Amino acid sequence: MITGFASSLYKKYEGSTFELLTDTTLSALEMAGLEKNDIDGMFITSLPGTFDGYATSHFFTNQVSQYLGIKPKFTDMIDYGGASALTMIYKAYKAIRAGEAESVLCIVGGKASYLRSKGVPVDSVDKAYNNMVSITPFDKLFRGLEELNPVSDYALVANRHKHLFKSTDEQRALIAVRQRFNAMQNDKAMFREPLTVDQVLNSTMVSYPLRLLEIVYPIDGFHVFVVSKKKKSKSAIRELDILGYGEAHWPSMPSELDDIVYTPAVESAKGLLNEKIDAFELYDSFTITVLLQAEDIGLAEKGKGGEFFEKHDTTYKGDVPINTGGGTLNLGQPAYMSGGVILEEALLQLNDIADGHQVKGANTVLVNGIGGWNRSHSVTLVLGEKK
Amino acid sequence: MRLEEIYSKYDEIAKSGGLPFLQCKKCGYKFFYARHICPKCGSKDLEVTKSNGIGTVFSWTKIYRKNDSFIYGIVELEEGFRVYCNITEDVQIGDKVKINVSVLNDGKYKILAGKLK
């Protein structure tokens, strides 16, 4: 079960990435009532450029264990970007059930401020390191182009969605507005001022049709989750189980997919949607990402995601609560990955400690993470208590 | 064909402005992003061909910087495969375009689509 979790989010953290990771880990261990010496398994993820500015780290998990001073039996890198946090939780539960470990650390995050200062978006990280990082196996054919990935990639999806299904800019803006409403009640949120559809539509156009207020702001920060056999603390954390799980990997260049308006959530969420789900935490790198998942997990028919947000109140008080804490669009995106933010919000809801934005009687929450280069990976988890 | 040989044939076509692509002789699949096996059926029986360069805009986005803007998109070629490219002027999805390739100093491809007049 998940016995402890913690986050630390900063617009810019002036210290070392190791230090920030360690302090967040200690907070999560404290909640679980465990000592660092209890840790016998560790999952972590990292993206180029997000660990003290290095393009990459030699034997990364070893470095992290070295700094933390832990001796886990196994360590593993999960390489799905924003979806990694959810994969880690699933793998940690499995390892514990199989008797391979008793206490597993799941760590996501890093510092985005270095790449941010270079003016380089994460999927163009090669440009910050003089092409010493590869982006695809086809960089000769792809990296001669001018783009702003991942923003421009999602913009292509949003524009094609508009063309195929007549979805509107107003419908996407509504997603940002609803999430902001939820964020206004969340003291972890960076953006808490009221927001209107007009303000979203009038914000700076970044990559048509995506405007500034539809796009996450990359920040520095970590989320650490402790999955352990037993909790040793007296904290009132609920004994949560994974009630549903699905995972799908679509590694193709999006141009080689049948269409770009589907995400692998179509496969990862298959059969997991049911009436018992009280809230949804959906990956929110951009407004369009949320709209696509509403369709792909089955809340709305394909193409009707925009209408879905018009018909339903998706605030934490509404009939279909989505991104109940305001999501990464308002908390900021630690090291270019939103998975920790949506998972932590699900845990706050399930433990009835989402102060100010608590969904009444949240017993079952569906979390969907999307990650990897150009939406290549999706993980769906349904969390709740096993009856 | 080894990948090196595929790229040497690609460069020959691209250096004269053409758009190369691969066709699988076993299953017929056509693709641009070069591999020495067919991503669909796994066959190594592949052929490098020159596209006629004519296609339609599959999607596009205009990216705004401080002092300028540029267009990035996906074009579906008449032969049935798609490529990422930059686009020289304002377009709509479905517009007919012609693609021109140039090879940059570092060997990378600059793929440009312009409206077919």
Short mmCIF file of C-alpha atoms in Angstrom, two decimals:
data_model
loop_
_atom_site.label_atom_id
_atom_site.label_comp_id
_atom_site.label_asym_id
_atom_site.label_seq_id
_atom_site.Cartn_x
_atom_site.Cartn_y
_atom_site.Cartn_z
CA MET A 1 0.00 0.00 0.00
CA ILE A 2 1.00 3.62 -0.41
CA THR A 3 2.07 4.55 3.12
CA GLY A 4 3.71 7.89 2.55
CA PHE A 5 3.96 10.66 -0.02
CA ALA A 6 5.44 14.12 -0.23
CA SER A 7 6.11 16.86 -2.74
CA SER A 8 8.23 19.96 -2.94
CA LEU A 9 7.51 22.41 -5.71
CA TYR A 10 9.48 25.57 -6.50
CA LYS A 11 9.38 27.94 -9.45
CA LYS A 12 13.17 27.92 -9.10
CA TYR A 13 15.03 25.94 -6.44
CA GLU A 14 18.44 27.51 -5.93
CA GLY A 15 20.10 24.45 -4.38
CA SER A 16 21.23 21.07 -5.69
CA THR A 17 18.83 18.60 -7.29
CA PHE A 18 20.17 15.81 -5.00
CA GLU A 19 19.34 17.96 -1.99
CA LEU A 20 15.77 18.63 -3.15
CA LEU A 21 15.24 14.93 -3.96
CA THR A 22 16.58 13.89 -0.55
CA ASP A 23 14.51 16.34 1.48
CA THR A 24 11.32 15.27 -0.34
CA THR A 25 12.21 11.60 0.24
CA LEU A 26 12.72 12.17 3.96
CA SER A 27 9.28 13.83 4.23
CA ALA A 28 7.62 10.88 2.47
CA LEU A 29 9.45 8.38 4.72
CA GLU A 30 8.37 10.32 7.79
CA MET A 31 4.72 10.03 6.78
CA ALA A 32 5.19 6.27 6.32
CA GLY A 33 7.01 6.02 9.63
CA LEU A 34 9.94 4.31 7.94
CA GLU A 35 13.70 4.87 8.18
CA LYS A 36 15.76 5.18 5.05
CA ASN A 37 17.47 1.90 5.97
CA ASP A 38 14.09 0.14 5.56
CA ILE A 39 14.12 0.88 1.81
CA ASP A 40 14.82 -2.25 -0.23
CA GLY A 41 13.59 -1.13 -3.65
CA MET A 42 13.72 2.09 -5.66
CA PHE A 43 12.14 3.33 -8.89
CA ILE A 44 13.10 6.67 -10.38
CA THR A 45 12.89 8.53 -13.67
CA SER A 46 14.81 11.42 -15.16
CA LEU A 47 14.84 13.51 -18.31
CA PRO A 48 17.95 15.01 -19.94
CA GLY A 49 18.87 18.42 -18.56
CA THR A 50 16.75 18.22 -15.39
CA PHE A 51 19.42 17.05 -12.92
CA ASP A 52 21.72 19.95 -12.06
CA GLY A 53 21.96 20.85 -15.73
CA TYR A 54 23.74 17.68 -16.86
CA ALA A 55 22.61 16.25 -20.20
CA THR A 56 22.74 12.78 -18.69
CA SER A 57 24.03 10.97 -15.59
CA HIS A 58 26.27 7.90 -15.58
CA PHE A 59 24.65 5.08 -13.54
CA PHE A 60 21.92 7.41 -12.38
CA THR A 61 20.14 5.16 -9.85
CA ASN A 62 23.49 4.38 -8.25
CA GLN A 63 24.17 8.10 -7.82
CA VAL A 64 20.80 8.63 -6.18
CA SER A 65 21.23 5.67 -3.78
CA GLN A 66 24.76 6.90 -3.00
CA TYR A 67 23.51 10.33 -2.06
CA LEU A 68 20.51 9.06 -0.09
CA GLY A 69 22.69 6.52 1.70
CA ILE A 70 20.36 3.60 0.99
CA LYS A 71 21.10 0.01 -0.05
CA PRO A 72 18.04 -1.20 -1.98
CA LYS A 73 18.10 -4.77 -3.39
CA PHE A 74 16.93 -3.41 -6.72
CA THR A 75 16.75 -0.04 -8.43
CA ASP A 76 15.16 0.73 -11.77
CA MET A 77 14.74 3.63 -14.16
CA ILE A 78 11.27 4.01 -15.58
CA ASP A 79 11.48 5.76 -18.92
CA TYR A 80 7.96 7.01 -19.69
CA GLY A 81 8.36 10.67 -18.75
CA GLY A 82 5.12 11.93 -17.27
CA ALA A 83 3.51 8.49 -17.09
CA SER A 84 6.42 7.04 -15.08
CA ALA A 85 5.02 7.79 -11.61
CA LEU A 86 2.00 5.53 -12.21
CA THR A 87 4.07 2.69 -13.66
CA MET A 88 6.32 2.86 -10.58
CA ILE A 89 3.40 2.50 -8.19
CA TYR A 90 2.12 -0.54 -10.08
CA LYS A 91 5.56 -2.16 -10.16
CA ALA A 92 6.14 -1.43 -6.47
CA TYR A 93 2.84 -3.11 -5.51
CA LYS A 94 3.83 -6.10 -7.64
CA ALA A 95 7.29 -6.37 -6.11
CA ILE A 96 5.83 -6.29 -2.60
CA ARG A 97 3.16 -8.89 -3.43
CA ALA A 98 5.84 -11.12 -4.93
CA GLY A 99 7.88 -10.86 -1.74
CA GLU A 100 10.77 -9.18 -3.56
CA ALA A 101 10.67 -6.07 -1.40
CA GLU A 102 8.96 -4.62 1.65
CA SER A 103 9.47 -0.88 1.22
CA VAL A 104 9.86 0.76 -2.18
CA LEU A 105 10.64 4.39 -3.02
CA CYS A 106 9.06 5.86 -6.15
CA ILE A 107 10.72 9.15 -7.13
CA VAL A 108 9.76 11.57 -9.92
CA GLY A 109 10.93 15.09 -10.60
CA GLY A 110 14.01 17.20 -11.13
CA LYS A 111 14.72 20.81 -12.02
CA ALA A 112 13.24 22.41 -15.12
CA SER A 113 14.75 25.82 -14.43
CA TYR A 114 18.02 25.06 -16.24
CA LEU A 115 16.43 24.28 -19.62
CA ARG A 116 13.86 27.01 -19.01
CA SER A 117 16.71 29.52 -18.68
CA LYS A 118 18.08 28.32 -22.03
CA GLY A 119 14.68 28.95 -23.65
CA VAL A 120 14.54 25.36 -24.84
CA PRO A 121 11.42 23.20 -24.45
CA VAL A 122 12.06 19.67 -23.20
CA ASP A 123 11.50 17.79 -26.45
CA SER A 124 14.10 20.07 -28.07
CA VAL A 125 16.66 19.39 -25.33
CA ASP A 126 19.20 18.48 -28.07
CA LYS A 127 19.44 22.20 -28.86
CA ALA A 128 20.69 22.99 -25.33
CA TYR A 129 23.49 20.41 -25.63
CA ASN A 130 24.81 21.05 -29.13
CA ASN A 131 23.04 17.93 -30.49
CA MET A 132 24.71 15.59 -27.97
CA VAL A 133 21.26 14.23 -27.04
CA SER A 134 19.21 12.30 -29.59
CA ILE A 135 15.47 12.82 -29.79
CA THR A 136 14.42 10.13 -32.28
CA PRO A 137 16.25 7.40 -34.25
CA PHE A 138 15.58 9.63 -37.27
CA ASP A 139 17.12 12.92 -36.17
CA LYS A 140 18.81 13.41 -39.56
CA LEU A 141 15.35 13.52 -41.15
CA PHE A 142 13.56 15.30 -38.33
CA ARG A 143 15.82 17.68 -36.42
CA GLY A 144 16.54 19.97 -39.36
CA LEU A 145 13.04 21.36 -38.88
CA GLU A 146 11.97 24.34 -36.84
CA GLU A 147 9.43 23.42 -34.17
CA LEU A 148 8.59 23.93 -30.51
CA ASN A 149 7.94 20.39 -29.31
CA PRO A 150 6.10 19.26 -27.31
CA VAL A 151 3.94 22.40 -27.59
CA SER A 152 3.86 22.41 -31.41
CA ASP A 153 3.16 18.68 -31.51
CA TYR A 154 0.10 19.02 -29.28
CA ALA A 155 -0.89 22.08 -31.33
CA LEU A 156 -0.97 19.87 -34.44
CA VAL A 157 -3.28 17.51 -32.56
CA ALA A 158 -5.54 20.33 -31.32
CA ASN A 159 -5.79 21.81 -34.82
CA ARG A 160 -6.63 18.47 -36.41
CA HIS A 161 -9.18 17.77 -33.66
CA LYS A 162 -10.84 21.10 -34.53
CA HIS A 163 -10.83 20.18 -38.22
CA LEU A 164 -12.19 16.63 -37.81
CA PHE A 165 -14.71 17.16 -35.01
CA LYS A 166 -15.42 20.92 -35.01
CA SER A 167 -14.17 21.23 -31.43
CA THR A 168 -13.59 24.86 -30.45
CA ASP A 169 -10.96 27.02 -28.76
CA GLU A 170 -13.66 27.99 -26.22
CA GLN A 171 -14.15 24.34 -25.25
CA ARG A 172 -10.44 23.89 -24.55
CA ALA A 173 -10.35 27.22 -22.68
CA LEU A 174 -13.18 25.94 -20.47
CA ILE A 175 -10.89 23.13 -19.30
CA ALA A 176 -8.30 25.70 -18.15
CA VAL A 177 -11.02 27.75 -16.44
CA ARG A 178 -12.46 24.76 -14.54
CA GLN A 179 -9.02 23.64 -13.41
CA ARG A 180 -8.25 27.16 -12.23
CA PHE A 181 -11.44 27.16 -10.18
CA ASN A 182 -10.16 24.04 -8.43
CA ALA A 183 -6.69 25.56 -7.99
CA MET A 184 -8.13 28.65 -6.29
CA GLN A 185 -8.92 26.40 -3.32
CA ASN A 186 -5.52 24.64 -3.33
CA ASP A 187 -2.71 26.27 -1.38
CA LYS A 188 -0.11 24.26 -3.35
CA ALA A 189 -1.14 25.97 -6.59
CA MET A 190 1.15 28.57 -8.16
CA PHE A 191 -1.74 30.18 -10.11
CA ARG A 192 -4.79 30.95 -7.95
CA GLU A 193 -6.36 34.08 -9.45
CA PRO A 194 -9.85 33.67 -10.95
CA LEU A 195 -9.78 32.95 -14.71
CA THR A 196 -12.33 33.38 -17.50
CA VAL A 197 -12.67 31.80 -20.95
CA ASP A 198 -12.00 35.21 -22.52
CA GLN A 199 -8.76 35.58 -20.55
CA VAL A 200 -7.57 32.20 -21.83
CA LEU A 201 -8.51 33.07 -25.42
CA ASN A 202 -6.81 36.47 -25.16
CA SER A 203 -3.59 35.11 -23.66
CA THR A 204 -0.51 35.05 -25.93
CA MET A 205 -0.75 32.69 -28.87
CA VAL A 206 2.21 30.31 -28.55
CA SER A 207 1.55 27.65 -31.19
CA TYR A 208 -1.81 28.00 -32.92
CA PRO A 209 -4.35 27.07 -31.62
CA LEU A 210 -2.69 26.69 -28.19
CA ARG A 211 -2.46 29.83 -26.06
CA LEU A 212 -0.19 30.50 -23.08
CA LEU A 213 -2.85 29.70 -20.48
CA GLU A 214 -3.42 26.25 -22.04
CA ILE A 215 0.20 25.23 -21.51
CA VAL A 216 1.99 24.04 -18.34
CA TYR A 217 4.74 26.09 -16.75
CA PRO A 218 7.80 23.89 -16.09
CA ILE A 219 9.13 24.14 -12.51
CA ASP A 220 11.61 22.52 -10.12
CA GLY A 221 10.34 19.85 -7.77
CA PHE A 222 9.93 16.25 -6.72
CA HIS A 223 7.19 13.87 -5.72
CA VAL A 224 8.15 10.85 -3.67
CA PHE A 225 5.77 7.98 -2.93
CA VAL A 226 6.51 5.18 -0.48
CA VAL A 227 4.89 1.82 -1.17
CA SER A 228 5.39 -0.62 1.69
CA LYS A 229 4.06 -3.84 3.12
CA LYS A 230 3.26 -2.31 6.45
CA LYS A 231 3.09 1.21 7.71
CA LYS A 232 4.94 1.88 10.90
CA SER A 233 3.53 5.34 11.43
CA LYS A 234 0.34 6.27 13.20
CA SER A 235 -0.75 8.51 10.31
CA ALA A 236 -4.35 7.94 9.30
CA ILE A 237 -3.48 7.03 5.72
CA ARG A 238 -5.97 4.68 4.10
CA GLU A 239 -5.07 1.17 2.95
CA LEU A 240 -5.39 1.83 -0.76
CA ASP A 241 -5.16 -0.80 -3.43
CA ILE A 242 -4.86 -0.74 -7.19
CA LEU A 243 -8.39 -1.70 -8.26
CA GLY A 244 -7.73 -1.30 -11.97
CA TYR A 245 -4.62 -1.08 -14.12
CA GLY A 246 -3.83 -0.72 -17.80
CA GLU A 247 -0.73 0.32 -19.72
CA ALA A 248 -0.11 0.91 -23.43
CA HIS A 249 2.93 1.90 -25.47
CA TRP A 250 2.67 3.54 -28.92
CA PRO A 251 6.24 4.40 -29.84
CA SER A 252 5.71 5.30 -33.54
CA MET A 253 6.40 8.73 -34.92
CA PRO A 254 2.88 10.23 -34.64
CA SER A 255 2.92 10.81 -38.40
CA GLU A 256 2.96 7.01 -38.80
CA LEU A 257 -0.12 6.46 -36.60
CA ASP A 258 -3.54 6.05 -38.26
CA ASP A 259 -4.39 9.47 -36.87
CA ILE A 260 -2.87 11.84 -34.32
CA VAL A 261 -6.08 12.55 -32.40
CA TYR A 262 -5.95 9.32 -30.37
CA THR A 263 -3.71 8.62 -27.37
CA PRO A 264 -2.65 5.22 -26.03
CA ALA A 265 -5.18 5.84 -23.21
CA VAL A 266 -7.66 4.24 -25.63
CA GLU A 267 -5.92 0.94 -24.75
CA SER A 268 -4.68 1.56 -21.20
CA ALA A 269 -8.12 2.63 -19.90
CA LYS A 270 -10.08 -0.08 -21.67
CA GLY A 271 -12.69 -1.61 -19.36
CA LEU A 272 -11.68 0.51 -16.35
CA LEU A 273 -14.39 3.18 -16.43
CA ASN A 274 -17.32 2.54 -14.08
CA GLU A 275 -19.99 4.43 -12.11
CA LYS A 276 -18.08 3.99 -8.85
CA ILE A 277 -15.34 6.42 -9.86
CA ASP A 278 -15.73 9.59 -7.82
CA ALA A 279 -12.99 11.73 -9.39
CA PHE A 280 -10.60 11.75 -12.34
CA GLU A 281 -7.02 12.97 -12.34
CA LEU A 282 -6.02 13.26 -16.01
CA TYR A 283 -2.60 14.20 -17.35
CA ASP A 284 -2.70 17.91 -18.12
CA SER A 285 0.38 19.06 -19.98
CA PHE A 286 -2.00 21.08 -22.18
CA THR A 287 -5.78 21.62 -22.30
CA ILE A 288 -5.97 19.41 -25.38
CA THR A 289 -4.32 16.55 -23.45
CA VAL A 290 -7.22 16.56 -20.97
CA LEU A 291 -9.80 16.77 -23.76
CA LEU A 292 -8.22 13.79 -25.58
CA GLN A 293 -8.20 11.66 -22.43
CA ALA A 294 -11.84 12.49 -21.61
CA GLU A 295 -12.58 10.86 -24.98
CA ASP A 296 -10.01 8.07 -24.85
CA ILE A 297 -10.88 6.79 -21.37
CA GLY A 298 -14.54 6.75 -22.45
CA LEU A 299 -16.13 9.70 -20.62
CA ALA A 300 -17.11 11.05 -24.04
CA GLU A 301 -17.41 9.66 -27.54
CA LYS A 302 -14.41 10.39 -29.82
CA GLY A 303 -14.75 13.95 -31.05
CA LYS A 304 -17.27 14.95 -28.36
CA GLY A 305 -14.75 15.82 -25.61
CA GLY A 306 -15.40 19.54 -25.98
CA GLU A 307 -19.17 19.12 -25.63
CA PHE A 308 -18.55 16.89 -22.61
CA PHE A 309 -16.90 19.78 -20.75
CA GLU A 310 -19.80 22.08 -21.71
CA LYS A 311 -22.42 19.61 -20.46
CA HIS A 312 -20.74 18.58 -17.21
CA ASP A 313 -19.45 20.48 -14.21
CA THR A 314 -15.90 19.16 -13.89
CA THR A 315 -14.94 21.22 -10.82
CA TYR A 316 -14.33 19.43 -7.52
CA LYS A 317 -17.94 20.25 -6.60
CA GLY A 318 -19.34 19.04 -9.91
CA ASP A 319 -20.98 15.88 -11.28
CA VAL A 320 -17.74 14.65 -12.92
CA PRO A 321 -14.81 16.06 -10.94
CA ILE A 322 -11.66 16.28 -13.07
CA ASN A 323 -8.22 17.53 -11.97
CA THR A 324 -9.65 18.45 -8.63
CA GLY A 325 -6.62 20.34 -7.30
CA GLY A 326 -6.15 22.42 -10.44
CA GLY A 327 -3.65 20.07 -12.05
CA THR A 328 -0.18 20.90 -13.33
CA LEU A 329 -1.64 23.73 -15.42
CA ASN A 330 -1.89 25.57 -12.08
CA LEU A 331 0.66 23.87 -9.79
CA GLY A 332 3.43 23.92 -12.40
CA GLN A 333 5.02 20.89 -14.04
CA PRO A 334 8.04 19.54 -12.08
CA ALA A 335 10.85 18.67 -14.52
CA TYR A 336 8.43 18.45 -17.47
CA MET A 337 6.41 15.57 -15.98
CA SER A 338 2.90 15.85 -14.54
CA GLY A 339 2.52 12.29 -13.20
CA GLY A 340 3.50 13.08 -9.60
CA VAL A 341 1.06 15.99 -9.41
CA ILE A 342 -1.97 13.98 -10.55
CA LEU A 343 -1.07 10.97 -8.39
CA GLU A 344 -0.58 13.09 -5.28
CA GLU A 345 -3.93 14.80 -5.85
CA ALA A 346 -5.62 11.38 -6.11
CA LEU A 347 -4.07 10.40 -2.75
CA LEU A 348 -5.16 13.66 -1.10
CA GLN A 349 -8.71 13.03 -2.33
CA LEU A 350 -8.77 9.38 -1.24
CA ASN A 351 -7.45 10.26 2.21
CA ASP A 352 -10.00 13.07 2.60
CA ILE A 353 -7.24 15.64 3.13
CA ALA A 354 -7.65 17.76 -0.04
CA ASP A 355 -8.20 20.88 2.06
CA GLY A 356 -10.54 23.33 0.34
CA HIS A 357 -11.05 21.22 -2.78
CA GLN A 358 -12.16 17.88 -1.36
CA VAL A 359 -14.63 15.85 -3.43
CA LYS A 360 -17.26 14.60 -0.98
CA GLY A 361 -16.97 10.87 -0.37
CA ALA A 362 -14.07 10.25 -2.74
CA ASN A 363 -13.57 6.49 -2.43
CA THR A 364 -12.45 5.59 -5.94
CA VAL A 365 -10.25 7.74 -8.20
CA LEU A 366 -9.10 7.10 -11.75
CA VAL A 367 -5.65 8.49 -12.60
CA ASN A 368 -4.38 8.56 -16.16
CA GLY A 369 -0.80 9.42 -17.04
CA ILE A 370 0.48 10.19 -20.52
CA GLY A 371 4.16 10.47 -21.28
CA GLY A 372 7.14 9.63 -23.39
CA TRP A 373 7.98 11.45 -26.59
CA ASN A 374 4.81 12.66 -28.33
CA ARG A 375 2.26 10.80 -26.16
CA SER A 376 3.86 7.40 -26.66
CA HIS A 377 2.86 5.91 -23.32
CA SER A 378 -0.27 5.78 -21.20
CA VAL A 379 -0.92 4.27 -17.77
CA THR A 380 -4.34 4.09 -16.15
CA LEU A 381 -4.77 3.29 -12.45
CA VAL A 382 -8.00 3.04 -10.48
CA LEU A 383 -7.21 3.54 -6.79
CA GLY A 384 -9.43 2.73 -3.83
CA GLU A 385 -9.97 0.30 -0.98
CA LYS A 386 -10.47 -3.36 -1.80
CA LYS A 387 -13.83 -4.38 -0.40
CA MET B 1 20.27 -2.79 -47.53
CA ARG B 2 22.16 -1.49 -44.54
CA LEU B 3 20.99 1.81 -43.02
CA GLU B 4 24.13 3.53 -44.32
CA GLU B 5 23.25 2.54 -47.89
CA ILE B 6 19.65 3.71 -47.43
CA TYR B 7 20.87 7.10 -46.23
CA SER B 8 23.30 7.41 -49.11
CA LYS B 9 20.40 6.85 -51.57
CA TYR B 10 18.26 9.27 -49.55
CA ASP B 11 20.97 11.95 -49.76
CA GLU B 12 21.34 11.51 -53.51
CA ILE B 13 17.62 12.26 -53.95
CA ALA B 14 17.49 14.99 -51.31
CA LYS B 15 20.54 16.86 -52.68
CA SER B 16 18.55 17.55 -55.86
CA GLY B 17 15.56 18.76 -53.82
CA GLY B 18 13.58 15.50 -53.95
CA LEU B 19 11.81 13.68 -51.13
CA PRO B 20 12.95 10.05 -50.75
CA PHE B 21 10.93 7.30 -49.08
CA LEU B 22 11.10 3.56 -48.47
CA GLN B 23 8.73 0.95 -49.79
CA CYS B 24 8.54 -2.60 -48.48
CA LYS B 25 8.57 -5.02 -51.39
CA LYS B 26 6.92 -7.70 -49.27
CA CYS B 27 3.91 -5.96 -47.71
CA GLY B 28 3.86 -2.71 -49.72
CA TYR B 29 4.11 -0.38 -46.67
CA LYS B 30 5.57 3.03 -47.49
CA PHE B 31 7.47 5.09 -44.94
CA PHE B 32 9.83 8.05 -44.73
CA TYR B 33 11.61 7.64 -41.36
CA ALA B 34 14.45 5.36 -42.41
CA ARG B 35 14.91 1.88 -40.95
CA HIS B 36 16.54 -1.14 -42.57
CA ILE B 37 13.53 -3.31 -41.70
CA CYS B 38 9.89 -2.69 -42.53
CA PRO B 39 8.17 -1.40 -39.34
CA LYS B 40 5.00 -3.30 -40.32
CA CYS B 41 6.15 -6.77 -41.44
CA GLY B 42 9.84 -6.85 -40.51
CA SER B 43 11.06 -7.62 -44.04
CA LYS B 44 14.47 -6.35 -45.13
CA ASP B 45 13.40 -6.32 -48.79
CA LEU B 46 13.09 -2.54 -49.11
CA GLU B 47 13.42 -0.07 -51.95
CA VAL B 48 14.31 3.63 -51.88
CA THR B 49 12.10 5.68 -54.21
CA LYS B 50 11.69 9.36 -55.00
CA SER B 51 8.28 10.81 -54.15
CA ASN B 52 6.58 13.17 -56.57
CA GLY B 53 6.56 15.56 -53.60
CA ILE B 54 2.87 16.39 -53.90
CA GLY B 55 0.59 15.99 -50.92
CA THR B 56 -2.03 17.55 -48.69
CA VAL B 57 -1.73 19.28 -45.32
CA PHE B 58 -2.66 16.76 -42.59
CA SER B 59 -2.25 19.30 -39.79
CA TRP B 60 -0.36 22.54 -39.18
CA THR B 61 0.51 24.99 -36.42
CA LYS B 62 1.89 28.51 -36.51
CA ILE B 63 4.52 29.11 -33.85
CA TYR B 64 5.00 32.65 -32.57
CA ARG B 65 8.35 33.95 -31.35
CA LYS B 66 9.21 37.42 -30.10
CA ASN B 67 9.73 38.98 -33.51
CA ASP B 68 8.55 36.42 -36.04
CA SER B 69 6.52 33.29 -36.64
CA PHE B 70 6.88 30.08 -38.61
CA ILE B 71 4.69 27.15 -39.61
CA TYR B 72 5.25 23.48 -38.75
CA GLY B 73 3.08 20.64 -39.91
CA ILE B 74 2.49 17.14 -41.18
CA VAL B 75 1.94 16.53 -44.90
CA GLU B 76 0.43 13.38 -46.36
CA LEU B 77 2.07 12.56 -49.68
CA GLU B 78 0.11 11.20 -52.65
CA GLU B 79 2.06 7.94 -52.32
CA GLY B 80 0.43 7.44 -48.90
CA PHE B 81 3.10 8.25 -46.27
CA ARG B 82 3.42 11.33 -44.04
CA VAL B 83 6.31 13.62 -43.12
CA TYR B 84 6.89 16.41 -40.62
CA CYS B 85 7.90 19.63 -42.35
CA ASN B 86 7.95 23.39 -42.18
CA ILE B 87 5.45 25.21 -44.38
CA THR B 88 6.33 28.42 -46.21
CA GLU B 89 2.96 30.20 -46.08
CA ASP B 90 -0.43 30.13 -44.36
CA VAL B 91 -2.38 26.98 -45.22
CA GLN B 92 -5.48 25.08 -44.17
CA ILE B 93 -5.81 21.35 -43.50
CA GLY B 94 -6.47 19.64 -46.83
CA ASP B 95 -4.58 22.23 -48.94
CA LYS B 96 -2.44 20.80 -51.75
CA VAL B 97 1.27 21.40 -51.26
CA LYS B 98 4.57 20.55 -52.94
CA ILE B 99 7.56 19.52 -50.90
CA ASN B 100 11.14 20.58 -51.46
CA VAL B 101 14.06 19.10 -49.51
CA SER B 102 17.49 20.57 -48.87
CA VAL B 103 20.37 19.00 -46.99
CA LEU B 104 21.84 21.30 -44.32
CA ASN B 105 25.58 21.56 -43.55
CA ASP B 106 25.28 19.10 -40.66
CA GLY B 107 23.57 16.53 -42.91
CA LYS B 108 20.10 17.10 -41.52
CA TYR B 109 17.13 17.58 -43.82
CA LYS B 110 15.19 20.81 -44.16
CA ILE B 111 11.81 19.77 -45.51
CA LEU B 112 9.72 22.66 -46.81
CA ALA B 113 6.18 22.55 -48.17
CA GLY B 114 4.67 25.36 -50.22
CA LYS B 115 1.17 25.73 -51.64
CA LEU B 116 0.75 24.11 -55.05
CA LYS B 117 -0.15 26.99 -57.35
#
